[in-house]
mmCIF file of C-alpha atoms and ligand atoms in Angstrom:
data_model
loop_
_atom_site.group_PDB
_atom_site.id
_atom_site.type_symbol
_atom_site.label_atom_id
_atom_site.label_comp_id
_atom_site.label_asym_id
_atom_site.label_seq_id
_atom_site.Cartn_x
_atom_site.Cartn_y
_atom_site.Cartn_z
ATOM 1 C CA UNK A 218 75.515 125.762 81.684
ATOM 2 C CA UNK A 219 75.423 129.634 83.013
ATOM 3 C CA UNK A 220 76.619 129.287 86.348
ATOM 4 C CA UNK A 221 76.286 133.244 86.821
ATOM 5 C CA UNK A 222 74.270 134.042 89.668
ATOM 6 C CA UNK A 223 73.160 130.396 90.631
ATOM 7 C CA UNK A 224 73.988 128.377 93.622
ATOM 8 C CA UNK A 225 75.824 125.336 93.821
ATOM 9 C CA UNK A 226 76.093 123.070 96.561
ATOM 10 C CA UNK A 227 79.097 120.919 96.921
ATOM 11 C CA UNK A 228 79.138 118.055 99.168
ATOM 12 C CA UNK A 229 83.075 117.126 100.328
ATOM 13 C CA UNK A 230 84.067 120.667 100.139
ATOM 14 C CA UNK A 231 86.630 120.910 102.514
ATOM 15 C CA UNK A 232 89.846 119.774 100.728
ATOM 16 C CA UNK A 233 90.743 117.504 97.529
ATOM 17 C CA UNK A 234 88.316 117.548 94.668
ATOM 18 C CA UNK A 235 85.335 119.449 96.505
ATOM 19 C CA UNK A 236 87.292 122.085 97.648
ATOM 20 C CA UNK A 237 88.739 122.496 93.510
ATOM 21 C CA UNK A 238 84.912 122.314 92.367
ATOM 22 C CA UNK A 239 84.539 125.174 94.930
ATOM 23 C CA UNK A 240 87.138 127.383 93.027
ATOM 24 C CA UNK A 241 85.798 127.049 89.848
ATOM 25 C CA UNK A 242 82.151 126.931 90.357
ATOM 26 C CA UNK A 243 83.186 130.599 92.240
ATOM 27 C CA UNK A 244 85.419 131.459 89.539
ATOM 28 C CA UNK A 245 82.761 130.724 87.125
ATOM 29 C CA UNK A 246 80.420 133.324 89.175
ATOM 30 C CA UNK A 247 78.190 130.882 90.929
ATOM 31 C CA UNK A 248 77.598 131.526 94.948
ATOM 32 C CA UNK A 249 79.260 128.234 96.413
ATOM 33 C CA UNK A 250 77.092 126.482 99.544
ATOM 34 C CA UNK A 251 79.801 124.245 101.212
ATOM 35 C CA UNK A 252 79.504 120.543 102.990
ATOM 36 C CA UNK A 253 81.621 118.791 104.922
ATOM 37 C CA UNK A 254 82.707 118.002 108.452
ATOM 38 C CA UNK A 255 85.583 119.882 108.762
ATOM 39 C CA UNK A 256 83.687 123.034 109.744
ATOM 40 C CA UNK A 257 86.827 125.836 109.988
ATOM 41 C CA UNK A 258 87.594 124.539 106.487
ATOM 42 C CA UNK A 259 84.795 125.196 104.707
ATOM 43 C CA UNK A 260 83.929 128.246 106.337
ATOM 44 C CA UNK A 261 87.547 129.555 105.651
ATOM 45 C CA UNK A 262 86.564 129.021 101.991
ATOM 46 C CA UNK A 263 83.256 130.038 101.877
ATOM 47 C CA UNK A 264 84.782 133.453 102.855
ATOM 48 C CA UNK A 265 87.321 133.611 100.952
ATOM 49 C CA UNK A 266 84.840 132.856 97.744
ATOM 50 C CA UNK A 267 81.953 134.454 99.053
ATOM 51 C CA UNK A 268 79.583 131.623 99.533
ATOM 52 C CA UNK A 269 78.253 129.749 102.743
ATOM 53 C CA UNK A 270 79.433 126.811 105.139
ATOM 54 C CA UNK A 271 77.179 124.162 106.269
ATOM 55 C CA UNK A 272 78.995 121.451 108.361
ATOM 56 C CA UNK A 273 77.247 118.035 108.292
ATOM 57 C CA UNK A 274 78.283 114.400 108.481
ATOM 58 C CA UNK A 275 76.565 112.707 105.577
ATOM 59 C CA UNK A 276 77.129 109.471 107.514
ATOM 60 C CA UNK A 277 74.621 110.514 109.775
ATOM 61 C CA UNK A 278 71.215 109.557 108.277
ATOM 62 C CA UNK A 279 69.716 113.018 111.065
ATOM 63 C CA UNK A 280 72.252 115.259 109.862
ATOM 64 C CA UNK A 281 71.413 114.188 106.063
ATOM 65 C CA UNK A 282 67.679 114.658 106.862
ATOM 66 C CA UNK A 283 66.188 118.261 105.863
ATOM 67 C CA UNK A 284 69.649 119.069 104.506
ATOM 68 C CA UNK A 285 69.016 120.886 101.429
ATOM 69 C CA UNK A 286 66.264 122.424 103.705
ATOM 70 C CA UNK A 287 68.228 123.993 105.893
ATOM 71 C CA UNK A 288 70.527 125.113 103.018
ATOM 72 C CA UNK A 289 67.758 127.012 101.324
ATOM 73 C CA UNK A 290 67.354 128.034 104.229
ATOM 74 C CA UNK A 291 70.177 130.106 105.319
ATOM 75 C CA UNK A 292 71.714 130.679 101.795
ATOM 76 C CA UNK A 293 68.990 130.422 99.243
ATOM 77 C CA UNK A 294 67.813 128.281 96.476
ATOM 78 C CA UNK A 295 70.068 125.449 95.187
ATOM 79 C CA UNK A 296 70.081 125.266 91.280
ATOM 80 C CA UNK A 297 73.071 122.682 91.334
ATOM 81 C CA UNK A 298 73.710 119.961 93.895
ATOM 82 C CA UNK A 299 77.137 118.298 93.185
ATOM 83 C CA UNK A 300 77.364 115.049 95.575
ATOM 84 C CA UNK A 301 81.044 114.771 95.351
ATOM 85 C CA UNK A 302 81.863 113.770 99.259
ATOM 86 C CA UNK A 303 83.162 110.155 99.225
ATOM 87 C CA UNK A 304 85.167 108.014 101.273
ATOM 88 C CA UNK A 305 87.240 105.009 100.523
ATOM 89 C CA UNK A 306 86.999 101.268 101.823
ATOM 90 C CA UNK A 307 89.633 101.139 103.986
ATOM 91 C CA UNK A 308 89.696 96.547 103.416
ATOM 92 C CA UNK A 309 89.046 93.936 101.648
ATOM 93 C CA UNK A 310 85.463 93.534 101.731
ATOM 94 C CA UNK A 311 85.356 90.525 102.875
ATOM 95 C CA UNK A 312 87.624 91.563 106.010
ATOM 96 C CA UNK A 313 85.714 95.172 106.329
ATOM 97 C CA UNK A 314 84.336 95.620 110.150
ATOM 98 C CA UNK A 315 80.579 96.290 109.940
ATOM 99 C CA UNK A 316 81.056 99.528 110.679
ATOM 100 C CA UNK A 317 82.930 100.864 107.736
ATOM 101 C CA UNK A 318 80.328 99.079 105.091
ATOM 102 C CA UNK A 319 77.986 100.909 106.970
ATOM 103 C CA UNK A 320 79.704 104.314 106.805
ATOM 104 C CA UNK A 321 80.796 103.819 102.812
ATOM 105 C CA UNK A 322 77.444 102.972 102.234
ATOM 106 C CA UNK A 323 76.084 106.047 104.010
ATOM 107 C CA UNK A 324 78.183 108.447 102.626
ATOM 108 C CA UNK A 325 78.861 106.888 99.064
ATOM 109 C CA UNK A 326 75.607 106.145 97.922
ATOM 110 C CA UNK A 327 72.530 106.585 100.443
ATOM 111 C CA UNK A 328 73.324 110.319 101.399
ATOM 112 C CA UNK A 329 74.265 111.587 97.888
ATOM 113 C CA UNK A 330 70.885 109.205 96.740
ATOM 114 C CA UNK A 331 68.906 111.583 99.784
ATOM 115 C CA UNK A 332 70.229 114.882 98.684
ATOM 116 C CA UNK A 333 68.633 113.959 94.947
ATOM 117 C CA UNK A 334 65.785 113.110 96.607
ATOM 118 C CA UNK A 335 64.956 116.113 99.030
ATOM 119 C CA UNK A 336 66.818 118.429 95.535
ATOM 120 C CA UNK A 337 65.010 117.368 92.815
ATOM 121 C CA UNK A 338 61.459 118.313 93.898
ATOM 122 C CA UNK A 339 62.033 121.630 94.780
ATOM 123 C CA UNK A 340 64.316 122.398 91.201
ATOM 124 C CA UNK A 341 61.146 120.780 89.248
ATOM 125 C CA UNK A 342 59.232 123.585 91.324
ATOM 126 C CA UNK A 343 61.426 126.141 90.688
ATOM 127 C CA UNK A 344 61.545 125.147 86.671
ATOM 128 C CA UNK A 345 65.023 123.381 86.787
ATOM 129 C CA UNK A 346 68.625 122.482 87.935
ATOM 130 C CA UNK A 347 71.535 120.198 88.186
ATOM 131 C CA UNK A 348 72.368 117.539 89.751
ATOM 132 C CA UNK A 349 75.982 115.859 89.120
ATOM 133 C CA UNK A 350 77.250 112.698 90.927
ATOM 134 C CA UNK A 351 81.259 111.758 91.591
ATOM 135 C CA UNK A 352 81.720 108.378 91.720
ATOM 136 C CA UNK A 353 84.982 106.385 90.796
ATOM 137 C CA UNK A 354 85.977 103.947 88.653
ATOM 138 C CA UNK A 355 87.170 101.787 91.785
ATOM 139 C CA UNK A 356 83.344 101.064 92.727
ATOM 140 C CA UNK A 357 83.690 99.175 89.334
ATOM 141 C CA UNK A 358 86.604 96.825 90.550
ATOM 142 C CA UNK A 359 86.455 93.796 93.263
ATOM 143 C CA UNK A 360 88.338 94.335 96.227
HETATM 144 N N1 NAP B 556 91.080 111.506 94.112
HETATM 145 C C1 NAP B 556 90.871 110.643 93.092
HETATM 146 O O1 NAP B 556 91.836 110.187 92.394
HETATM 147 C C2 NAP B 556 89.472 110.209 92.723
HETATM 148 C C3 NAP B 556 89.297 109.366 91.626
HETATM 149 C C4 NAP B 556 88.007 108.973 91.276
HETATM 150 C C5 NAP B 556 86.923 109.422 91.995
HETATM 151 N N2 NAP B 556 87.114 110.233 93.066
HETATM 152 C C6 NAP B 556 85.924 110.655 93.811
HETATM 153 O O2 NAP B 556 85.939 112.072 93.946
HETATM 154 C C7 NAP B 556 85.346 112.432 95.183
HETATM 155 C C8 NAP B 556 86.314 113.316 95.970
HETATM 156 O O3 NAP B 556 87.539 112.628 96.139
HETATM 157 P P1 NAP B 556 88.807 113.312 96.805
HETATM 158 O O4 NAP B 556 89.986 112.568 96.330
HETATM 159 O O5 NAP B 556 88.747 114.788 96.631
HETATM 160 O O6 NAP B 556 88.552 112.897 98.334
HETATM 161 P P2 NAP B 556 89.177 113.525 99.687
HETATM 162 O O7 NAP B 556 90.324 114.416 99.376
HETATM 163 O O8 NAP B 556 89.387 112.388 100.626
HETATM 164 O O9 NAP B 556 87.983 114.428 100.213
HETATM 165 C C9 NAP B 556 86.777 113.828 100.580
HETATM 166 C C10 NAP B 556 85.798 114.927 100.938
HETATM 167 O O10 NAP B 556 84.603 114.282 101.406
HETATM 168 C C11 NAP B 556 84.291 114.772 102.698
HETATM 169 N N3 NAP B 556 83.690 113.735 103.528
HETATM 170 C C12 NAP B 556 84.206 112.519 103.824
HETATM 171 N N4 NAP B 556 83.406 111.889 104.691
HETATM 172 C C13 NAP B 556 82.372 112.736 104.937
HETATM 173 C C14 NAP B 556 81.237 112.667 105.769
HETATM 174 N N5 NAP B 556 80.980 111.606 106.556
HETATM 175 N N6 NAP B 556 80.386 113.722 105.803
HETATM 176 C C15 NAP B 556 80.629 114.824 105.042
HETATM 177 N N7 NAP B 556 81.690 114.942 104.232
HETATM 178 C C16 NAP B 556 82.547 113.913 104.191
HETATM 179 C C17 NAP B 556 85.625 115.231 103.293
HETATM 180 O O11 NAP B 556 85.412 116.261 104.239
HETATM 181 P P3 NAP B 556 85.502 116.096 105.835
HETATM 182 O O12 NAP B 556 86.555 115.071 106.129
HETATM 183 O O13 NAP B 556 85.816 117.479 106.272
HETATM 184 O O14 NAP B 556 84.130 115.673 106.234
HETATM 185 C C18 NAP B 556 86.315 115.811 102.062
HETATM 186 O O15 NAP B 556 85.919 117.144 101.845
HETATM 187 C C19 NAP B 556 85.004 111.132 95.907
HETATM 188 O O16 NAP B 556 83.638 110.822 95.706
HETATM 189 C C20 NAP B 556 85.888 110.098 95.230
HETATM 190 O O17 NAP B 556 85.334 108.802 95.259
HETATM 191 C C21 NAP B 556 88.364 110.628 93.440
#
C-alpha cells in the first residue's frame, strides 16, 4: 500500500501499539489523524509527526457519532481507518460489574464496528481505502 500523501486515522493513539502505528504510518509519509482520550498525548504527537489530534471516548456512543465527520472535517479525507483502541476485561466474566461489559463492548467492538460504518461510504465515494481492525487472540479464549 502507498501510504505517501494519504491519511490515516488511528484509534488508541496515545501510547502502546497506537501510538507505534503512529510512528510508522508517519515514517512511511502518511499524515497521521490521532484518537484517544488522553488529549495532551496525542496532540504532543501529532506535532511532533505532523498530523492532527482528535480526543474522543469511543465508549461514548455521542462522542463516536459523526466521528470520522468531524475528522474530515478539520484534517481532511481519511483513506485508512485503523481501529486499534481496545481495552481489556478487567474479571472473570461471570464476576464483571455491568458496567465494564458495557464499556468493553463499546469500545472493543461497537465503536470500531461505527467507525467502518460512517468510513466505508465515504472511501467507496472517494474510489477507495483501508480499513484494518486490532483485535487479540484473548477474545478467542474463555475467561
Ligand atoms: N499489547 C498486546 O500484547 C496486545 C496483544 C494483542 C492485541 N492487542 C490489541 O492491540 C490494541 C492496542 O493494545 P495496547 O497494548 O497498545 O493497549 P494500551 O497500551 O492499553 O493502549 C490502549 C489505547 O486505547 C485507547 N483507549 C482505551 N480506551 C479508550 C476509549 N474509551 N476511548 C478512546 N480510546 C481509548 C487508549 O488511550 P486513552 O487511555 O488515552 O483513551 C490507548 O491509546 C488493542 O486493541 C489490544 O486488544 C494488544
Amino acid at each position: 500500500m502507498e501510504l505517501r500523501g494519504k491519511r490515516v486515522l488511528i484509534t488508541g493513539a496515545s501510547r502502546g501499539i497506537g501510538e507505534s502505528f503512529a510512528h510508522a504510518f508517519a515514517g512511511a509519509g502518511a499524515a497521521v489523524a490521532l484518537v484517544a482520550r488522553t488529549e495532551d498525548s496525542i496532540r504532543v504527537l501529532a506535532e511532533k509527526l505532523g498530523g492532527t489530534a482528535h480526543p474522543a471516548d469511543l465508549s461514548d456512543p455521542k462522542q463516536v457519532d459523526a466521528l470520522i465527520s468531524h475528522v474530515e472535517d478539520e484534517a481532511g479525507p481519511v483513506d485508512v481507518l485503523v481501529n486499534n483502541a481496545g481495552i481489556g476485561a478487567p474479571a472473570a466474566f461471570i464476576d464483571a460489574p455491568d458496567n465494564d461489559l458495557r464499556r468493553v463492548t463499546e469500545v472493543n467492538y461497537l465503536a470500531a464496528a461505527e467507525l467502518c460504518r460512517q468510513a466505508i461510504p465515504r472511501m467507496l465515494r472517494r474510489g477507495g481505502g483501508h480499513i484494518v481492525n486490532i483485535s487479540s487472540i484473548a477474545g478467542c479464549g474463555a475467561m
